[in-house]
Short mmCIF file of C-alpha atoms in Angstrom, two decimals:
data_model
loop_
_atom_site.label_atom_id
_atom_site.label_comp_id
_atom_site.label_asym_id
_atom_site.label_seq_id
_atom_site.Cartn_x
_atom_site.Cartn_y
_atom_site.Cartn_z
CA MET K 108 -23.55 -1.06 -19.22
CA GLY K 109 -21.54 1.55 -17.34
CA SER K 110 -22.20 4.26 -19.92
CA MET K 111 -25.93 3.43 -19.92
CA THR K 112 -26.03 3.76 -16.14
CA SER K 113 -24.23 7.10 -16.28
CA ARG K 114 -27.01 8.53 -18.45
CA LEU K 115 -29.67 7.75 -15.85
CA PRO K 116 -30.76 10.72 -13.73
CA GLY K 117 -28.99 10.79 -10.40
CA LEU K 118 -31.36 11.40 -7.50
CA ALA K 119 -30.64 12.46 -3.93
CA VAL K 120 -33.01 11.84 -1.03
CA ILE K 121 -32.91 14.54 1.65
CA GLY K 122 -34.40 13.23 4.89
CA CYS K 123 -34.26 9.45 5.16
CA GLY K 124 -36.74 8.86 7.97
CA TYR K 125 -40.11 7.15 7.59
CA TRP K 126 -41.00 8.36 4.09
CA GLY K 127 -37.49 9.12 2.95
CA SER K 128 -36.38 5.54 3.63
CA LYS K 129 -39.15 4.35 1.31
CA HIS K 130 -37.92 6.71 -1.40
CA THR K 131 -34.35 5.46 -1.06
CA ARG K 132 -35.52 1.86 -1.40
CA VAL K 133 -37.67 2.56 -4.44
CA ILE K 134 -35.04 4.66 -6.25
CA TRP K 135 -32.32 2.10 -5.46
CA GLU K 136 -34.44 -0.64 -7.05
CA MET K 137 -35.88 1.19 -10.07
CA PRO K 138 -34.09 0.97 -13.43
CA GLN K 139 -35.07 4.50 -14.54
CA ALA K 140 -32.78 6.38 -12.13
CA ARG K 141 -29.77 6.12 -9.83
CA LEU K 142 -29.69 6.72 -6.10
CA ALA K 143 -26.77 9.15 -6.17
CA MET K 144 -26.88 10.48 -2.60
CA ALA K 145 -28.70 10.09 0.70
CA VAL K 146 -28.82 12.97 3.19
CA ASP K 147 -29.86 12.71 6.82
CA GLN K 148 -28.90 14.57 10.00
CA SER K 149 -28.95 11.44 12.16
CA GLN K 150 -25.59 9.70 12.52
CA GLU K 151 -27.34 6.42 13.28
CA ARG K 152 -29.40 6.73 10.12
CA ARG K 153 -26.33 7.59 8.05
CA ASP K 154 -24.52 4.52 9.36
CA TYR K 155 -27.48 2.37 8.36
CA LEU K 156 -27.61 3.93 4.88
CA ARG K 157 -23.89 3.33 4.30
CA GLU K 158 -24.29 -0.29 5.28
CA LYS K 159 -27.35 -0.84 3.10
CA TYR K 160 -26.35 1.21 0.04
CA GLY K 161 -22.60 0.85 -0.03
CA SER K 162 -21.99 2.61 -3.35
CA VAL K 163 -24.14 5.64 -2.52
CA GLU K 164 -22.68 8.85 -1.11
CA VAL K 165 -24.13 9.49 2.35
CA THR K 166 -23.92 12.85 4.11
CA GLY K 167 -25.61 15.00 6.71
CA ASP K 168 -25.38 18.19 4.62
CA ALA K 169 -28.09 19.01 2.08
CA GLU K 170 -25.76 21.52 0.42
CA ALA K 171 -23.73 18.56 -0.84
CA ALA K 172 -26.69 17.45 -2.95
CA PHE K 173 -27.28 20.95 -4.31
CA ASN K 174 -23.61 21.33 -5.28
CA SER K 175 -23.06 17.84 -6.74
CA ASP K 176 -22.79 17.46 -10.51
CA ASP K 177 -23.82 13.83 -10.03
CA VAL K 178 -27.25 14.84 -8.70
CA ASN K 179 -29.91 15.86 -11.22
CA GLY K 180 -32.92 15.83 -8.91
CA VAL K 181 -33.68 15.79 -5.20
CA VAL K 182 -36.45 14.20 -3.17
CA ILE K 183 -37.25 16.26 -0.06
CA ALA K 184 -38.76 14.18 2.75
CA THR K 185 -38.04 16.41 5.73
CA PRO K 186 -40.47 18.14 8.15
CA VAL K 187 -42.93 20.37 6.30
CA SER K 188 -41.55 23.52 7.92
CA THR K 189 -38.30 22.97 5.98
CA HIS K 190 -39.86 22.16 2.59
CA PHE K 191 -39.96 25.64 1.11
CA GLU K 192 -36.38 26.66 1.83
CA LEU K 193 -34.90 23.31 0.78
CA ALA K 194 -36.95 23.21 -2.43
CA ARG K 195 -36.06 26.81 -3.20
CA GLN K 196 -32.33 26.15 -2.71
CA ALA K 197 -32.51 23.06 -4.89
CA LEU K 198 -34.27 24.89 -7.74
CA LEU K 199 -31.80 27.78 -7.54
CA ALA K 200 -29.02 25.18 -7.81
CA GLY K 201 -30.59 23.83 -10.99
CA LYS K 202 -31.97 20.62 -9.50
CA HIS K 203 -35.33 19.06 -10.29
CA VAL K 204 -37.46 18.69 -7.14
CA LEU K 205 -39.92 16.20 -5.70
CA VAL K 206 -41.11 17.47 -2.32
CA GLU K 207 -43.24 15.40 0.05
CA LYS K 208 -46.76 16.42 1.05
CA PRO K 209 -47.91 18.87 2.12
CA MET K 210 -45.80 20.79 -0.35
CA VAL K 211 -45.32 23.89 1.85
CA THR K 212 -47.12 25.68 4.66
CA ARG K 213 -48.33 28.71 2.64
CA SER K 214 -49.83 29.02 -0.82
CA SER K 215 -47.61 32.04 -1.50
CA GLU K 216 -44.60 29.76 -1.04
CA ALA K 217 -46.09 27.23 -3.47
CA GLU K 218 -46.64 29.95 -6.07
CA GLU K 219 -43.05 31.13 -5.66
CA LEU K 220 -41.68 27.62 -6.18
CA ILE K 221 -43.90 27.09 -9.25
CA ALA K 222 -42.71 30.34 -10.81
CA LEU K 223 -39.08 29.54 -10.03
CA ALA K 224 -39.31 26.03 -11.51
CA GLU K 225 -41.04 27.28 -14.66
CA ALA K 226 -38.52 30.08 -15.14
CA ARG K 227 -35.65 27.59 -14.94
CA GLN K 228 -37.47 24.85 -16.88
CA LEU K 229 -37.14 22.42 -13.98
CA VAL K 230 -39.51 19.71 -12.78
CA LEU K 231 -41.39 20.59 -9.59
CA MET K 232 -43.40 17.72 -8.21
CA VAL K 233 -45.23 16.95 -4.96
CA GLY K 234 -45.47 13.57 -3.21
CA HIS K 235 -49.19 12.98 -3.65
CA THR K 236 -48.79 9.23 -3.94
CA TYR K 237 -52.52 8.63 -4.26
CA GLU K 238 -52.54 10.43 -7.59
CA TYR K 239 -50.50 7.43 -8.77
CA HIS K 240 -52.55 4.76 -7.04
CA PRO K 241 -53.94 2.39 -9.72
CA ALA K 242 -57.36 2.39 -8.02
CA VAL K 243 -57.53 6.21 -8.06
CA THR K 244 -56.44 6.23 -11.71
CA TYR K 245 -59.22 3.74 -12.48
CA LEU K 246 -61.80 5.87 -10.66
CA ARG K 247 -60.61 9.04 -12.38
CA ASN K 248 -61.04 7.42 -15.81
CA LEU K 249 -64.42 6.02 -14.77
CA ILE K 250 -65.69 9.45 -13.70
CA ARG K 251 -64.37 11.24 -16.75
CA SER K 252 -65.92 8.63 -19.06
CA GLY K 253 -69.34 9.63 -17.72
CA SER K 254 -70.12 6.13 -16.45
CA LEU K 255 -71.33 7.48 -13.08
CA GLY K 256 -73.30 10.31 -14.65
CA GLN K 257 -73.26 13.75 -13.05
CA ILE K 258 -71.24 13.62 -9.83
CA HIS K 259 -73.35 14.71 -6.85
CA TYR K 260 -70.73 14.52 -4.09
CA ILE K 261 -67.64 12.72 -2.79
CA ASN K 262 -67.18 11.47 0.77
CA SER K 263 -63.70 10.63 2.07
CA SER K 264 -62.73 9.15 5.46
CA ARG K 265 -59.19 8.64 6.77
CA LEU K 266 -59.33 7.37 10.34
CA ASN K 267 -57.03 5.50 12.71
CA LEU K 268 -55.67 5.51 16.25
CA GLY K 269 -52.57 7.75 16.00
CA LEU K 270 -49.95 8.75 15.02
CA PHE K 271 -50.10 12.04 16.92
CA GLN K 272 -48.01 14.92 15.60
CA PRO K 273 -47.23 17.64 18.17
CA ASP K 274 -46.29 20.24 15.55
CA THR K 275 -49.31 19.94 13.24
CA ASN K 276 -52.98 19.02 13.39
CA VAL K 277 -54.83 16.10 11.86
CA LEU K 278 -55.98 18.14 8.86
CA TRP K 279 -52.48 19.04 7.73
CA ASP K 280 -51.26 15.51 8.50
CA LEU K 281 -53.93 13.35 6.86
CA ALA K 282 -56.19 15.51 4.69
CA PRO K 283 -53.59 16.18 1.94
CA HIS K 284 -54.16 12.59 0.83
CA ASP K 285 -57.93 13.02 0.60
CA LEU K 286 -57.79 16.46 -0.98
CA SER K 287 -55.31 15.35 -3.63
CA ILE K 288 -57.54 12.37 -4.45
CA ILE K 289 -60.66 14.54 -4.73
CA PHE K 290 -59.03 17.19 -6.90
CA SER K 291 -57.42 14.53 -9.07
CA LEU K 292 -60.69 12.64 -9.58
CA LEU K 293 -62.60 15.73 -10.69
CA GLY K 294 -59.86 17.94 -12.15
CA GLN K 295 -61.34 20.87 -10.27
CA ALA K 296 -60.07 23.68 -8.07
CA PRO K 297 -61.57 24.31 -4.60
CA VAL K 298 -63.53 27.55 -4.15
CA SER K 299 -64.41 27.33 -0.44
CA VAL K 300 -63.85 25.17 2.64
CA SER K 301 -65.66 24.99 5.95
CA ALA K 302 -64.11 22.93 8.74
CA THR K 303 -64.66 22.00 12.35
CA GLY K 304 -62.39 20.08 14.69
CA GLN K 305 -61.75 19.10 18.27
CA CYS K 306 -58.64 18.90 20.44
CA HIS K 307 -59.05 15.92 22.77
CA ILE K 308 -55.46 14.95 23.63
CA LEU K 309 -53.08 17.84 23.02
CA PRO K 310 -54.16 21.47 23.54
CA GLN K 311 -54.43 23.50 20.35
CA VAL K 312 -53.86 20.39 18.19
CA GLU K 313 -57.02 19.14 16.47
CA ASP K 314 -57.06 15.34 16.44
CA VAL K 315 -60.49 14.98 14.79
CA ALA K 316 -61.73 17.19 11.96
CA TYR K 317 -64.49 17.46 9.38
CA ALA K 318 -64.26 19.58 6.24
CA LEU K 319 -66.74 20.48 3.53
CA VAL K 320 -65.03 21.44 0.28
CA ARG K 321 -66.89 23.15 -2.54
CA LEU K 322 -65.40 22.83 -5.99
CA ALA K 323 -65.57 25.16 -8.96
CA ASN K 324 -68.12 22.98 -10.79
CA GLY K 325 -70.52 22.96 -7.82
CA VAL K 326 -69.69 19.47 -6.56
CA THR K 327 -69.16 19.15 -2.81
CA ALA K 328 -66.68 16.87 -1.07
CA HIS K 329 -66.81 15.81 2.57
CA VAL K 330 -63.58 14.92 4.37
CA HIS K 331 -63.39 13.25 7.80
CA VAL K 332 -59.95 12.72 9.33
CA SER K 333 -59.10 11.41 12.79
CA TRP K 334 -56.23 10.19 14.95
CA LEU K 335 -58.75 8.87 17.50
CA ASP K 336 -60.73 6.11 15.81
CA PRO K 337 -60.53 2.44 16.83
CA VAL K 338 -60.71 1.07 13.27
CA LYS K 339 -58.42 1.99 10.41
CA VAL K 340 -60.49 3.44 7.58
CA ARG K 341 -59.23 4.67 4.21
CA GLN K 342 -62.31 5.03 2.04
CA VAL K 343 -63.55 7.31 -0.74
CA THR K 344 -67.16 7.16 -1.96
CA VAL K 345 -68.22 8.81 -5.21
CA VAL K 346 -71.96 9.32 -5.73
CA GLY K 347 -73.21 10.07 -9.23
CA SER K 348 -76.58 10.39 -10.90
CA THR K 349 -76.36 7.02 -12.66
CA GLY K 350 -73.94 5.08 -10.50
CA MET K 351 -71.76 5.04 -7.41
CA ALA K 352 -68.26 3.80 -6.61
CA VAL K 353 -66.22 3.07 -3.48
CA PHE K 354 -62.44 2.95 -3.12
CA ASN K 355 -61.43 1.03 0.01
CA ASP K 356 -57.67 1.37 0.43
CA VAL K 357 -57.41 -1.03 3.37
CA ALA K 358 -59.01 -3.91 1.46
CA ALA K 359 -56.50 -6.55 0.46
CA GLU K 360 -58.48 -7.25 -2.71
CA GLN K 361 -61.37 -5.68 -4.60
CA GLN K 362 -60.37 -2.16 -3.61
CA VAL K 363 -62.85 -0.62 -6.05
CA GLN K 364 -66.54 -1.49 -6.08
CA ILE K 365 -68.92 0.01 -8.64
CA TYR K 366 -72.62 0.06 -7.78
CA ASP K 367 -75.35 0.27 -10.40
CA LYS K 368 -77.59 2.10 -7.95
CA ARG K 369 -79.50 5.34 -8.30
CA PHE K 370 -82.58 7.24 -7.23
CA THR K 371 -84.80 9.13 -9.64
CA ILE K 372 -88.09 10.95 -9.38
CA ALA K 373 -90.79 11.48 -11.99
CA PRO K 374 -93.67 14.00 -11.72
CA ALA K 375 -96.97 12.38 -10.83
CA GLY K 376 -99.05 15.53 -10.66
CA ASP K 377 -98.91 19.28 -11.11
CA GLY K 378 -96.29 20.09 -8.50
CA TYR K 379 -93.13 18.85 -6.82
CA ALA K 380 -95.23 17.57 -3.94
CA ASP K 381 -96.58 14.93 -6.28
CA PHE K 382 -93.83 12.72 -7.59
CA ARG K 383 -93.13 9.07 -8.17
CA SER K 384 -89.87 7.82 -6.75
CA GLY K 385 -87.76 5.25 -8.49
CA TYR K 386 -85.08 3.15 -6.83
CA HIS K 387 -82.79 1.23 -9.12
CA TYR K 388 -80.70 -1.65 -7.75
CA GLY K 389 -78.38 -3.22 -10.28
CA ASP K 390 -75.20 -5.22 -10.16
CA VAL K 391 -72.07 -4.57 -8.13
CA VAL K 392 -69.00 -4.69 -10.36
CA LEU K 393 -65.59 -5.55 -8.92
CA PRO K 394 -63.13 -4.44 -11.61
CA ARG K 395 -59.65 -5.82 -11.87
CA ILE K 396 -57.28 -3.02 -10.88
CA PRO K 397 -53.75 -3.13 -12.36
CA SER K 398 -51.03 -3.77 -9.81
CA GLY K 399 -48.33 -1.26 -9.03
CA GLU K 400 -46.83 0.36 -5.94
CA PRO K 401 -47.95 4.01 -5.96
CA LEU K 402 -44.61 5.30 -4.64
CA THR K 403 -42.74 3.43 -7.36
CA LEU K 404 -45.05 4.88 -10.02
CA GLU K 405 -44.52 8.33 -8.51
CA CYS K 406 -40.72 8.08 -8.57
CA GLU K 407 -40.82 6.67 -12.10
CA ASP K 408 -42.86 9.71 -13.17
CA PHE K 409 -40.26 12.00 -11.56
CA ALA K 410 -37.41 10.31 -13.42
CA ARG K 411 -39.36 10.25 -16.70
CA SER K 412 -40.22 13.95 -16.40
CA ILE K 413 -36.56 14.81 -15.81
CA VAL K 414 -35.41 12.83 -18.85
CA ASN K 415 -38.20 13.87 -21.24
CA GLY K 416 -38.87 17.40 -20.00
CA THR K 417 -42.55 16.60 -19.43
CA ARG K 418 -44.92 17.74 -16.69
CA PRO K 419 -45.49 15.12 -13.95
CA VAL K 420 -48.97 14.07 -12.88
CA ALA K 421 -48.60 15.48 -9.34
CA ASP K 422 -46.98 18.75 -10.33
CA GLY K 423 -46.60 22.01 -8.45
CA TYR K 424 -50.15 23.08 -9.23
CA SER K 425 -51.41 19.92 -7.54
CA GLY K 426 -49.45 20.88 -4.43
CA LEU K 427 -50.71 24.47 -4.57
CA ARG K 428 -54.41 23.66 -4.60
CA VAL K 429 -54.05 21.27 -1.66
CA VAL K 430 -52.22 23.93 0.37
CA GLN K 431 -54.89 26.48 -0.56
CA ALA K 432 -57.60 24.15 0.75
CA LEU K 433 -55.66 23.47 3.96
CA GLU K 434 -55.16 27.20 4.55
CA ALA K 435 -58.90 27.82 4.11
CA ALA K 436 -59.71 24.90 6.42
CA THR K 437 -57.40 26.34 9.08
CA ARG K 438 -59.08 29.75 8.85
CA SER K 439 -62.47 28.06 9.14
CA LEU K 440 -61.38 26.08 12.21
CA HIS K 441 -60.56 29.36 13.91
CA ALA K 442 -63.87 30.91 12.81
CA ASP K 443 -66.23 28.27 14.22
CA GLY K 444 -66.67 26.48 10.92
CA ARG K 445 -67.49 29.50 8.77
CA ALA K 446 -67.10 28.79 5.05
CA GLU K 447 -63.84 30.37 3.92
CA PRO K 448 -63.55 31.34 0.24
CA ILE K 449 -60.55 30.43 -1.85
CA ALA K 450 -59.89 33.07 -4.46
CA LEU K 451 -58.96 31.41 -7.72
CA PRO K 452 -55.32 32.51 -7.72
CA GLU K 453 -53.87 35.09 -10.01
CA PRO K 454 -52.29 33.25 -12.92
CA VAL K 455 -48.65 32.42 -12.32
CA VAL K 456 -46.61 33.71 -15.22
CA LEU K 457 -44.60 30.89 -16.72
CA ALA K 458 -41.59 33.05 -17.34
CA ALA K 459 -39.77 30.52 -19.49
CA GLN K 460 -42.70 30.10 -21.88
CA GLY K 461 -44.43 33.47 -21.67
CA GLN K 462 -47.85 31.98 -21.03
CA LEU K 463 -50.34 31.93 -18.19
CA GLY K 464 -50.69 28.81 -16.16
CA LEU K 465 -53.12 28.44 -13.30
CA VAL K 466 -56.88 28.41 -13.68
CA GLU K 467 -59.36 28.46 -16.54
CA ASN K 468 -63.03 28.26 -15.48
CA GLY K 469 -62.08 26.38 -12.32
CA HIS K 470 -59.86 23.89 -14.13
CA TYR K 471 -56.12 23.93 -13.61
CA ALA K 472 -54.40 24.38 -16.94
CA ALA K 473 -51.92 21.70 -15.91
CA ASP K 474 -54.64 19.08 -15.41
CA LYS K 475 -54.50 16.15 -17.74
#
């Protein structure tokens, strides 16, 4: 049993606050990896970690994780301003990396990390937990099967009262979830974003924002995020030509609802002014969604990718396109909502494999 355990990948969690504490719990409990180290700058937090995970090395120095032969991969759950440098140091030290969302603050930083990971044949992954949510996986398969027909648009709302972040706005705090869901569902890259927002509580910090994202295949997605709404809403609506679907993340049960509803028109004369409308109202299907904690599925994918040398679902390219969209949304906020283009990025050379990796006809080459 001891030798079997020693072959499991050893993982270190850097930053054991709100999200990092969840990672430590999940990794401690999962059979596919070992919690080898926990890193946090807070003495109080380190004392708690030592008491809870007695056999795990606990330290306040991230360098210890980078230099440890017992650590194969690191989970970075620190403030976003520290993500790039910590991830870069970890990759240079030969460690596989899972970095929380948003991946970094600049797309150029994301591209540098992707190139570095590919050159060293290391796993680079981003904490887009919704890409692992069973309901999102179900919706993705439903869309790609053609069951909803041609997708017209997606509407996503993520609203609540708080939690205010003084060092970032509501778009960078909440929208990564919605953007990662949208891009995952459609397998498409964003080509432009227009955004508006308001600062009601803290100056220069938008607490309510609306974004319109245009994708490479012509589909539009609408994102509404707010720290100032009285009711918690976590909902994604997908509208297609032959059907519609809703993912309600706050529902205890029946999180996905599929509507056999559509609107069609048929010519009734010589011009578009003469048409016959057709409303179709069919059944509402409540599919059974497989159970599974998204964060557990995410960490299992990280461990599996380390062991098998495979590309994770939420890889570096997933992180890059979300950061690109957030950058464009920020530019648009400062330009009174003007649509800001996103240049499909120059292909990142995968130095280890000698092939090109980013975009083909709006699709990310890494998309499944």
